[in-house]
JSON list of C-alpha atoms in Angstrom, two decimals:
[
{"chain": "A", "resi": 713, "resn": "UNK", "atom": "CA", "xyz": [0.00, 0.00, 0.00]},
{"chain": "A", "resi": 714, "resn": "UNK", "atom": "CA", "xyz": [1.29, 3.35, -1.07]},
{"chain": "A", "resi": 715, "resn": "UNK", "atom": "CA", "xyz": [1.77, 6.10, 1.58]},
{"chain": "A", "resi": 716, "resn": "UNK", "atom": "CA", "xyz": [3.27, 9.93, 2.00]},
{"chain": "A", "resi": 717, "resn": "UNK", "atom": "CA", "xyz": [6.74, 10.40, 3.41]},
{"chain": "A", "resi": 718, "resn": "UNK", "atom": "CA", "xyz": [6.89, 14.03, 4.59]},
{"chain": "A", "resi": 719, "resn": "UNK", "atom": "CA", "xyz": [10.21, 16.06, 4.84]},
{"chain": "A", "resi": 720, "resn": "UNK", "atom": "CA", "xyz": [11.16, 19.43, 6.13]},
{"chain": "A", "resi": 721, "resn": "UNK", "atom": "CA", "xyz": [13.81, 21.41, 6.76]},
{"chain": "A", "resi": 722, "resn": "UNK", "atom": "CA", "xyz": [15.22, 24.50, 8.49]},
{"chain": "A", "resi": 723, "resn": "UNK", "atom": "CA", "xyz": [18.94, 25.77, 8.32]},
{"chain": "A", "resi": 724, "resn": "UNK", "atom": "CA", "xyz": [19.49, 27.07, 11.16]},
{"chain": "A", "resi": 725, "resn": "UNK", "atom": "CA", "xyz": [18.47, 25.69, 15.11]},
{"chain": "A", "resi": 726, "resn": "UNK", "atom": "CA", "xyz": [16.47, 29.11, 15.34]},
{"chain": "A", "resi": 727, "resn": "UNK", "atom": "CA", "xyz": [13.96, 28.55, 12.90]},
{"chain": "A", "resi": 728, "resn": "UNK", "atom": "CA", "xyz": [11.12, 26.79, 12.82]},
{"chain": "A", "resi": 729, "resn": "UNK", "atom": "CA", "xyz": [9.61, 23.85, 11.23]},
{"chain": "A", "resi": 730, "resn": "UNK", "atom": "CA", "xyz": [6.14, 24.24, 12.46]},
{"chain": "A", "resi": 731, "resn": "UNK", "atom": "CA", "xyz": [4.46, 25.51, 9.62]},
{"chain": "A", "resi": 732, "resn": "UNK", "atom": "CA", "xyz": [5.92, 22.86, 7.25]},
{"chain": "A", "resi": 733, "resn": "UNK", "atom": "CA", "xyz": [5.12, 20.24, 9.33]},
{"chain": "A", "resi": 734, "resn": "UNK", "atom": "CA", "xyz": [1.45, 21.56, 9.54]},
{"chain": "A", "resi": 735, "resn": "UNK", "atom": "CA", "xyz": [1.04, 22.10, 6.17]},
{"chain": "A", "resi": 736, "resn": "UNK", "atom": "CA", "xyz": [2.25, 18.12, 5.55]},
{"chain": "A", "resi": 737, "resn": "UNK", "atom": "CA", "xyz": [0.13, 16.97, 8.10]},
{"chain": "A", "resi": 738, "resn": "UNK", "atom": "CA", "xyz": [-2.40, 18.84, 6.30]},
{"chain": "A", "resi": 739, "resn": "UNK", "atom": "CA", "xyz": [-1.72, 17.13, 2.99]},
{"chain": "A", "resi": 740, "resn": "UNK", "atom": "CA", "xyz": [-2.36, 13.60, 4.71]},
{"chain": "A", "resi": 741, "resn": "UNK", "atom": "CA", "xyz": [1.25, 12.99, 5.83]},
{"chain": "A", "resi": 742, "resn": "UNK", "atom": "CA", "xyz": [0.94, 10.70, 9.10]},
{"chain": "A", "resi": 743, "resn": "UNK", "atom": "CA", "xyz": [3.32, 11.97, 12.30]},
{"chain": "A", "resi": 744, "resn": "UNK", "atom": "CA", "xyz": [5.00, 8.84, 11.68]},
{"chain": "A", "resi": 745, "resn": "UNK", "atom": "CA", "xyz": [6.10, 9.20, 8.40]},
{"chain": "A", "resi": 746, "resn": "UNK", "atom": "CA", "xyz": [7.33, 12.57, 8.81]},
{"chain": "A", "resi": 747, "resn": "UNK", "atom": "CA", "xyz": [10.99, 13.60, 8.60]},
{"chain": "A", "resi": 748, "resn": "UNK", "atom": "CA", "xyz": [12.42, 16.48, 9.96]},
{"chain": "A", "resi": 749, "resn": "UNK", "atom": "CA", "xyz": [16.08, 18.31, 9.69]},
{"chain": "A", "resi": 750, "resn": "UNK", "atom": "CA", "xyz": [16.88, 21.51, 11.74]},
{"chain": "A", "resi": 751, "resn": "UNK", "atom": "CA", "xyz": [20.36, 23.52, 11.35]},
{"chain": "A", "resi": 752, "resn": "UNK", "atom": "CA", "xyz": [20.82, 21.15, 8.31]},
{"chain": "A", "resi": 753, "resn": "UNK", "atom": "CA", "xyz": [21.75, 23.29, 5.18]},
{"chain": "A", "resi": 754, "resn": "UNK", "atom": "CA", "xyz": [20.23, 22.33, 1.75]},
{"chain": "A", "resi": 755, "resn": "UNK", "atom": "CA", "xyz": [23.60, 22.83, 0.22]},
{"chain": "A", "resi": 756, "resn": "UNK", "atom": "CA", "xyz": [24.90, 19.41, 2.31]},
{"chain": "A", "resi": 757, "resn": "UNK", "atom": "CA", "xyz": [24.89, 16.08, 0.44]},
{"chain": "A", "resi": 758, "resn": "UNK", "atom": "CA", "xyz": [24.20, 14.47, 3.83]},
{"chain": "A", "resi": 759, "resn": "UNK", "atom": "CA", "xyz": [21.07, 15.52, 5.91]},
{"chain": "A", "resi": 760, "resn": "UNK", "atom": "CA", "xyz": [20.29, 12.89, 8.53]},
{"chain": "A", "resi": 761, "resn": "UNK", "atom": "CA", "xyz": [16.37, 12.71, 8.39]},
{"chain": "A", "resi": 762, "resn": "UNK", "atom": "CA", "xyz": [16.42, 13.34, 4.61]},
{"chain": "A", "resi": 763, "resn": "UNK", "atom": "CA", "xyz": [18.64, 10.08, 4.29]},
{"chain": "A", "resi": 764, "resn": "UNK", "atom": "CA", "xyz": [16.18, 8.27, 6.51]},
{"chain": "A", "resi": 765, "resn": "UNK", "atom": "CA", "xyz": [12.78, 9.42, 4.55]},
{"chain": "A", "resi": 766, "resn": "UNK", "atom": "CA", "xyz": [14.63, 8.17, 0.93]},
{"chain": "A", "resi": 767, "resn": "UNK", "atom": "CA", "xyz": [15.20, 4.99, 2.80]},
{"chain": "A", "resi": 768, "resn": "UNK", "atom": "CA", "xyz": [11.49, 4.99, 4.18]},
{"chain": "A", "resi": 769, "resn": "UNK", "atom": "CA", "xyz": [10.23, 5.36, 0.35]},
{"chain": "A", "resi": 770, "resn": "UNK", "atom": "CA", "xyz": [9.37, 2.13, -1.71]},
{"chain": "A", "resi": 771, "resn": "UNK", "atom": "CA", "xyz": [7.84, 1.63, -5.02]},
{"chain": "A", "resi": 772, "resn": "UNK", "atom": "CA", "xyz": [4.52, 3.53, -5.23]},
{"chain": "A", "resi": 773, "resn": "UNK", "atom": "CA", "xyz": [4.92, 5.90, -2.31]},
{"chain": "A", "resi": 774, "resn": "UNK", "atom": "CA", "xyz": [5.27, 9.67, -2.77]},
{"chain": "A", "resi": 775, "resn": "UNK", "atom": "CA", "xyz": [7.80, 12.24, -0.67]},
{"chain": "A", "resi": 776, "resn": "UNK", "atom": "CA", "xyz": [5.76, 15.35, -0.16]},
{"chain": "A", "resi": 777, "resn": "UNK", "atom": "CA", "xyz": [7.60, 18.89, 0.73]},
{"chain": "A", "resi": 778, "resn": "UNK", "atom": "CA", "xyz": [6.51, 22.46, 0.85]},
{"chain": "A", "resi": 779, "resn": "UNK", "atom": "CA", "xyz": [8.53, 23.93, -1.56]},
{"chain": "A", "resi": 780, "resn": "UNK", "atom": "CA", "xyz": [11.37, 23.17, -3.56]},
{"chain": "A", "resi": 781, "resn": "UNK", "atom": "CA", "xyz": [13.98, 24.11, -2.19]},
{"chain": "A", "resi": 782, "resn": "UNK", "atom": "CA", "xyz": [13.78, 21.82, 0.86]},
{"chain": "A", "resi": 783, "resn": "UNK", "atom": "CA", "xyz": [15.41, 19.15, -2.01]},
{"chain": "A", "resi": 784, "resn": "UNK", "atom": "CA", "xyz": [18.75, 21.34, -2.23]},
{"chain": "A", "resi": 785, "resn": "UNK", "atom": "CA", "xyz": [20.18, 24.22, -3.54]},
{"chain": "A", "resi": 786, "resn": "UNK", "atom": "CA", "xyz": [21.53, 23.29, -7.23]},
{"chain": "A", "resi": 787, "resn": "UNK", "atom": "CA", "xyz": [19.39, 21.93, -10.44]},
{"chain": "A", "resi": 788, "resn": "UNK", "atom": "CA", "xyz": [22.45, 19.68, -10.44]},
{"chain": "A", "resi": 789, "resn": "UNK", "atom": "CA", "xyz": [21.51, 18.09, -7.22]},
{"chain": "A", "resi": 790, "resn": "UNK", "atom": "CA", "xyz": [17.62, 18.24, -7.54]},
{"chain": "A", "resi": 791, "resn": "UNK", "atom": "CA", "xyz": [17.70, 16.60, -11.26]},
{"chain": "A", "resi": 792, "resn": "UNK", "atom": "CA", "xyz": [19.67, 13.31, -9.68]},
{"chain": "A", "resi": 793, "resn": "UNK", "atom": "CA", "xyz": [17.19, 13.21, -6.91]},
{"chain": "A", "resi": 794, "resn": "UNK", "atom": "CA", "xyz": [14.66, 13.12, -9.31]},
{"chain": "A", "resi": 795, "resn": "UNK", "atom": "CA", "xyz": [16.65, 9.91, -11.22]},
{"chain": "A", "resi": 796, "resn": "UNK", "atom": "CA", "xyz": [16.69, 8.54, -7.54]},
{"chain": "A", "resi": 797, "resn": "UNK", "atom": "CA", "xyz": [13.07, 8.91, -6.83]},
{"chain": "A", "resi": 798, "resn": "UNK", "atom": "CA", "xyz": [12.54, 7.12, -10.26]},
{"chain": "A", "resi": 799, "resn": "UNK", "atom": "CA", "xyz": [14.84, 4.60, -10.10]},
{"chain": "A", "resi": 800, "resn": "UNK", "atom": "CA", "xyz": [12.77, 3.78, -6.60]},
{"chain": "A", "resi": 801, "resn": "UNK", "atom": "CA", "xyz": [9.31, 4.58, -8.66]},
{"chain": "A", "resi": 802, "resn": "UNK", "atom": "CA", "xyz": [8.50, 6.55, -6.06]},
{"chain": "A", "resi": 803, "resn": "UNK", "atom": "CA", "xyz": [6.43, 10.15, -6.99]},
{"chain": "A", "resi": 804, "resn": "UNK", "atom": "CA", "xyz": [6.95, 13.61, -5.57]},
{"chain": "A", "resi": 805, "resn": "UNK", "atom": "CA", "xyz": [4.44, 16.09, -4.54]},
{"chain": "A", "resi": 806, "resn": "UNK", "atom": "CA", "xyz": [5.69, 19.83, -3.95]},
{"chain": "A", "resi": 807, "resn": "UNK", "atom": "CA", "xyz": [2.62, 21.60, -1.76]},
{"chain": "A", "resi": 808, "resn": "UNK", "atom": "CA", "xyz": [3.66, 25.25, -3.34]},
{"chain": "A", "resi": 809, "resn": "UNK", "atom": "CA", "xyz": [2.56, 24.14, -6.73]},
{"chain": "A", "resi": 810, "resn": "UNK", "atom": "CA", "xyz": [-0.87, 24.16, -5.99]},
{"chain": "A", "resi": 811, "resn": "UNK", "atom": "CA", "xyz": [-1.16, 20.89, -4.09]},
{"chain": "A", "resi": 812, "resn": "UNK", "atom": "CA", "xyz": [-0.45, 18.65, -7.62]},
{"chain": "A", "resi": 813, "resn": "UNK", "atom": "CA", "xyz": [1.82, 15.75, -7.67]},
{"chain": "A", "resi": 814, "resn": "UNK", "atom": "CA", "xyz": [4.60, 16.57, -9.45]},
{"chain": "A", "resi": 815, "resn": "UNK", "atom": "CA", "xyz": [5.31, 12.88, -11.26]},
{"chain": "A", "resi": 816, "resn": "UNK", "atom": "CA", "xyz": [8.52, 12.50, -12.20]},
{"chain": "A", "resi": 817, "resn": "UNK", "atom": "CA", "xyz": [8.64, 9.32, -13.68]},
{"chain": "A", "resi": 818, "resn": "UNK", "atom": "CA", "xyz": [6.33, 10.98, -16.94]},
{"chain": "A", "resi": 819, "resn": "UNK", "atom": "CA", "xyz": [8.15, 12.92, -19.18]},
{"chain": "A", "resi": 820, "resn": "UNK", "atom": "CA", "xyz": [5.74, 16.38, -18.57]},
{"chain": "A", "resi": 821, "resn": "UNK", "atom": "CA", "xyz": [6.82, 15.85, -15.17]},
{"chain": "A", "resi": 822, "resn": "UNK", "atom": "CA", "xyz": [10.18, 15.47, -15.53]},
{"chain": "A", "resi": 823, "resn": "UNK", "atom": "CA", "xyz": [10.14, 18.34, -16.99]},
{"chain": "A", "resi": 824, "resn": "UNK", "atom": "CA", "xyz": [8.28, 20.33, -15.02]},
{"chain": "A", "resi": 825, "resn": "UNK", "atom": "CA", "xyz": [10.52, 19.21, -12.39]},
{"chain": "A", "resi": 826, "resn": "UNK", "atom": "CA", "xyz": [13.32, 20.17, -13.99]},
{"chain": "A", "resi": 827, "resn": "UNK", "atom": "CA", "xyz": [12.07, 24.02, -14.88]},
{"chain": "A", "resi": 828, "resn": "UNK", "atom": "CA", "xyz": [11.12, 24.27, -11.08]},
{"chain": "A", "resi": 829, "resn": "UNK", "atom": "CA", "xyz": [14.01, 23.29, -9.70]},
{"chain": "A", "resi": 830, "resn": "UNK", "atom": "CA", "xyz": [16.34, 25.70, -12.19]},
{"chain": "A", "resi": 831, "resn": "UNK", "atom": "CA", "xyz": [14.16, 28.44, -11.22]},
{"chain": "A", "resi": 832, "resn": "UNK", "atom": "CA", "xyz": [14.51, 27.80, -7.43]},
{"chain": "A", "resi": 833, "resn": "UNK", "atom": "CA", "xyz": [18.73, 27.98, -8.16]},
{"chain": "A", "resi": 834, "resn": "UNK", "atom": "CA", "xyz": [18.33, 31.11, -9.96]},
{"chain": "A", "resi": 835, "resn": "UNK", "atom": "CA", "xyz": [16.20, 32.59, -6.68]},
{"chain": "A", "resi": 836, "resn": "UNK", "atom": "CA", "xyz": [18.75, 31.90, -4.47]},
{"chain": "A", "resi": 837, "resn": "UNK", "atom": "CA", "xyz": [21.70, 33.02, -6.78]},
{"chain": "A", "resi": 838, "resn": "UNK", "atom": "CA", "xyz": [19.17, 36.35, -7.29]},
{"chain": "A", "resi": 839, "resn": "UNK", "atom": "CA", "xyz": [19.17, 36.62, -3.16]},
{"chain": "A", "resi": 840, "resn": "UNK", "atom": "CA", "xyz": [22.87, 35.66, -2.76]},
{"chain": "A", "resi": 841, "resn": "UNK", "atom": "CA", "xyz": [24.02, 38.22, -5.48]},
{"chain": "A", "resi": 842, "resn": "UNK", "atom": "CA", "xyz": [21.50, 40.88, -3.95]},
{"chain": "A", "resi": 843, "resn": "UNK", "atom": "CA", "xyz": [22.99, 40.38, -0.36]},
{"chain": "A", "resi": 844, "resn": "UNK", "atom": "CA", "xyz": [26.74, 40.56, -1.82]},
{"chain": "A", "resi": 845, "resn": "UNK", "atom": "CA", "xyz": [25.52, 43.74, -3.50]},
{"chain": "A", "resi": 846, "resn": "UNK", "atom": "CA", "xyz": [24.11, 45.19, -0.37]},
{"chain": "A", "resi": 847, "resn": "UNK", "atom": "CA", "xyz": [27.09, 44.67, 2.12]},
{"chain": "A", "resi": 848, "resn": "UNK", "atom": "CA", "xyz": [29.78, 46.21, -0.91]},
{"chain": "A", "resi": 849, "resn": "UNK", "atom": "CA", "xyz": [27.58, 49.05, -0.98]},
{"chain": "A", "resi": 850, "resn": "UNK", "atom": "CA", "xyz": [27.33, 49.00, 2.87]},
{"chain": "A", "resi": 851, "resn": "UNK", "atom": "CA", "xyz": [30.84, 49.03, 3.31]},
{"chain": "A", "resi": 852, "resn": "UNK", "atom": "CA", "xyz": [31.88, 51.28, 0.44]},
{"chain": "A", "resi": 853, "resn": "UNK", "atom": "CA", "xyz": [29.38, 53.92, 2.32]},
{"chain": "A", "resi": 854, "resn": "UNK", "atom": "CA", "xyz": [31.39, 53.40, 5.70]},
{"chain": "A", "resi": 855, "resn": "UNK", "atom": "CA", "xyz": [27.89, 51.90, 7.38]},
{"chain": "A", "resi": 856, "resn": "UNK", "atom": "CA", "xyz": [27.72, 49.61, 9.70]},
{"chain": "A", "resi": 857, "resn": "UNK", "atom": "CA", "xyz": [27.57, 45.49, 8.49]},
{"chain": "A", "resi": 858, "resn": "UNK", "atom": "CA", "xyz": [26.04, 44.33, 11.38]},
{"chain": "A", "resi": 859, "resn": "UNK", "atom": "CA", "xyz": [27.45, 41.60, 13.70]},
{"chain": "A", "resi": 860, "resn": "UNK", "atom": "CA", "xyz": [27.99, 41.34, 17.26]},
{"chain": "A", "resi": 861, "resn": "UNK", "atom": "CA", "xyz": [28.10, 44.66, 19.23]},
{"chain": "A", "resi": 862, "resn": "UNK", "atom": "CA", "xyz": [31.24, 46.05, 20.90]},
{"chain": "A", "resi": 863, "resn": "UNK", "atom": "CA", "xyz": [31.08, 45.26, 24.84]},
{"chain": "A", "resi": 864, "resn": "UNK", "atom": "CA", "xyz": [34.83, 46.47, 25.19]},
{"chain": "A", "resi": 865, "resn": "UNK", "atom": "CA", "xyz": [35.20, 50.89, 24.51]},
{"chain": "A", "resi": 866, "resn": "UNK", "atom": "CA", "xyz": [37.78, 52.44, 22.98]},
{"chain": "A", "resi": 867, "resn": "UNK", "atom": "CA", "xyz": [38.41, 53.93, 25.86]},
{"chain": "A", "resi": 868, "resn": "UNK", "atom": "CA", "xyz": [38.83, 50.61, 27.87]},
{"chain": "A", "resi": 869, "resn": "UNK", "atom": "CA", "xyz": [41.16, 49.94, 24.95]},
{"chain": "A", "resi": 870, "resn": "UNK", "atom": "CA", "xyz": [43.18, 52.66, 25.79]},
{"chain": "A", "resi": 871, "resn": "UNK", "atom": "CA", "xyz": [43.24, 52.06, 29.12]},
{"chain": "A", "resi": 872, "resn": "UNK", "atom": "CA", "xyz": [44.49, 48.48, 28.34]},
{"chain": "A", "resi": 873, "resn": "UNK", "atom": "CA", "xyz": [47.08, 49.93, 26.25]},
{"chain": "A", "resi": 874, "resn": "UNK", "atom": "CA", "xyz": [48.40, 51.89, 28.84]},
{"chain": "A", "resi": 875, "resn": "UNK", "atom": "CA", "xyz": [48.57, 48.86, 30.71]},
{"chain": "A", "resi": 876, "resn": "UNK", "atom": "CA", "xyz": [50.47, 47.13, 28.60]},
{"chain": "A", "resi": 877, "resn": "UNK", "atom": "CA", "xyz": [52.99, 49.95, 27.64]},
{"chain": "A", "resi": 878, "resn": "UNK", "atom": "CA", "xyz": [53.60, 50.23, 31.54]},
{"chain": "A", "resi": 879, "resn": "UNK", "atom": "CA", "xyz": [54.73, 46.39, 31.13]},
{"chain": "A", "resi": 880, "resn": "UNK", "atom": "CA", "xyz": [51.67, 44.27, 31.73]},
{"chain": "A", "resi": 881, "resn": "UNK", "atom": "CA", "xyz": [51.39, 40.95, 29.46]},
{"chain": "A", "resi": 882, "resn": "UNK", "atom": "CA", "xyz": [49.11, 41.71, 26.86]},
{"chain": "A", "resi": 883, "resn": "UNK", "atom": "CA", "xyz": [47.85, 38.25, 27.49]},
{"chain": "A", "resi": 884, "resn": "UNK", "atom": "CA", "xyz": [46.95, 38.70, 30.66]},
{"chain": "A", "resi": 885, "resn": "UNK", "atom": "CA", "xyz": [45.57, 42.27, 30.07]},
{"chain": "A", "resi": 886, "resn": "UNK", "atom": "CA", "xyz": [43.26, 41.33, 27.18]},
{"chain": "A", "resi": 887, "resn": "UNK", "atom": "CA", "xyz": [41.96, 38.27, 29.22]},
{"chain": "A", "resi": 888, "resn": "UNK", "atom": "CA", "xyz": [40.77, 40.72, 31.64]},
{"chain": "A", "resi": 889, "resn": "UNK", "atom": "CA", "xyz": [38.93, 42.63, 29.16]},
{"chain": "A", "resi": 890, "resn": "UNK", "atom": "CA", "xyz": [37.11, 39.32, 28.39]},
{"chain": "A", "resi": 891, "resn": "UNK", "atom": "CA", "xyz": [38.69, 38.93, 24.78]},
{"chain": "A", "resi": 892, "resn": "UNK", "atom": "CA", "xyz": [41.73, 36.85, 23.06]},
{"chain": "A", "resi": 893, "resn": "UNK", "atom": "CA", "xyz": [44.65, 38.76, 22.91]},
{"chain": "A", "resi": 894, "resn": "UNK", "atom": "CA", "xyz": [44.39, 39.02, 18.79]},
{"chain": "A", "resi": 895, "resn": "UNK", "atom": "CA", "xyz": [41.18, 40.19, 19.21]},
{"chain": "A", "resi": 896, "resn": "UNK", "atom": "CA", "xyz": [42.81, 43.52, 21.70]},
{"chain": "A", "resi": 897, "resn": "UNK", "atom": "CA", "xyz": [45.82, 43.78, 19.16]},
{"chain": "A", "resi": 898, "resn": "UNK", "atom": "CA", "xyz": [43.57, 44.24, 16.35]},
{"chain": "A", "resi": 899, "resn": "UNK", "atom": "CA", "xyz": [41.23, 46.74, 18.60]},
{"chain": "A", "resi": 900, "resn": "UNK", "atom": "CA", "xyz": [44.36, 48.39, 19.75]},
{"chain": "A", "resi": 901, "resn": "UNK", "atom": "CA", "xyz": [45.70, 49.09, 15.92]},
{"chain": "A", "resi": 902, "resn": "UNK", "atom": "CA", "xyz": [42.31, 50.33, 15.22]},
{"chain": "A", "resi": 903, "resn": "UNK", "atom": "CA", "xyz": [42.73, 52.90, 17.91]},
{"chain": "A", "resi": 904, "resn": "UNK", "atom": "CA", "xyz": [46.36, 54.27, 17.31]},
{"chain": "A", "resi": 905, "resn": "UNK", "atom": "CA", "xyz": [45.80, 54.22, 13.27]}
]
C-alpha cells in the first residue's frame, strides 16, 4: 500500500519547522512518516532525516515537501534526486505548486521538475548576489555590516594599552577585558591608526 513520506527542513536551530510540518500533516502525511532536519543546510549532500525518509520510500509511495527548495540548492543536485526517486518509482508532490503531484517518472513531469528546480537555483543566486551587492555598498558607504556589538570601549582599549605599555602581558591584560589577545591587538591598531 502506497503512503506519504513528509520532509522538512530549516537551516538554522532558530527557525522553525512548524508551519511545514502543519502544512504536511495537512496534505495527509501521518506523524510517523514525517521527517524532519533543523540547522541542516540544503547545500549538504548528507542531511540525517532526509537520508532516513529516501530509505522509508518504496515503489509507489510519494515524498511530499513544501517547496522546492527543501530538495537542495543546485538543479544539479535536484535533477539526480529526481533519477533517484525514479529509479525507486516513487512520486513527488511539492505543496507550493498548488497541491499537484509533481510525477517524475512521466516525461511532462520530468520536466516540469526540472524548470522548477532551475528556477529555485536562480532565486537563491538572485538573493545571494542581492545580499553581496548590499554589504559592498554597505561598506563602500562606511555603514555599519552588522554583527555582534562592541562590549569592550575604545576607551577601555586605551586604558588596556596603557597597561600594557607600563609592562603588563598583553595576554593577561586582554583576558581581563574578556577577549583573546588578537582580538585587543587588532582593537588596539584600530585605535592608534
Amino acid at each position: 500500500m502506497s503512503k506519504l513520506i513528509g520532509y522538512a527542513r530549516v537551516s538554522t536551530r532558530d527557525q522553525s519547522t512548524d508551519r511545514q510540518e502543519a502544512d504536511l500533516l495537512a496534505a495527509g502525511v501521518r506523524r510517523d512518516d514525517l521527517y524532519v532536519d533543523c540547522g541542516v543546510s540544503g547545500a549538504r549532500a548528507s542531511r540525517p532525516a532526509f537520508d532516513k525518509a529516501l530509505s522509508a520510500l518504496i515503489d509507489g509511495d510519494t515524498l511530499v515537501i513544501t517547496t522546492l527548495d527543501r530538495l537542495g540548492r543546485s538543479t544539479q543536485n535536484m535533477l539526480s534526486f529526481a533519477e533517484e526517486l525514479r529509479d525507486r518509482g516513487a512520486g513527488l508532490r511539492v505543496l507550493n505548486l498548488g497541491g499537484g503531484d509533481v510525477d517524475t517518472a512521466t516525461p511532462m513531469g520530468s520536466m516540469l521538475f526540472t524548470i522548477m528546480a532551475a528556477l529555485a537555483q536562480m532565486e537563491h543566486e538572485i538573493k545571494r548576489e542581492r545580499i553581496t551587492d548590499s554589504i559592498k555598498k554597505r561598506r563602500d558607504a562606511g555603514l555599519n555590516l552588522g554583527g555582534r556589538p562592541r562590549r569592550i570601549t575604545d576607551s577601555q582599549i586605551r586604558n588596556a594599552i596603557r597597561l600594557v605599555d607600563s609592562g603588563e602581558p598583553a595576554a593577561q591584560v586582554a583576558r581581563d577585558l574578556g577577549m583573546s589577545r588578537a582580538t585587543f591587538y587588532r582593537r588596539a591598531r584600530a585605535i592608534t591608526d
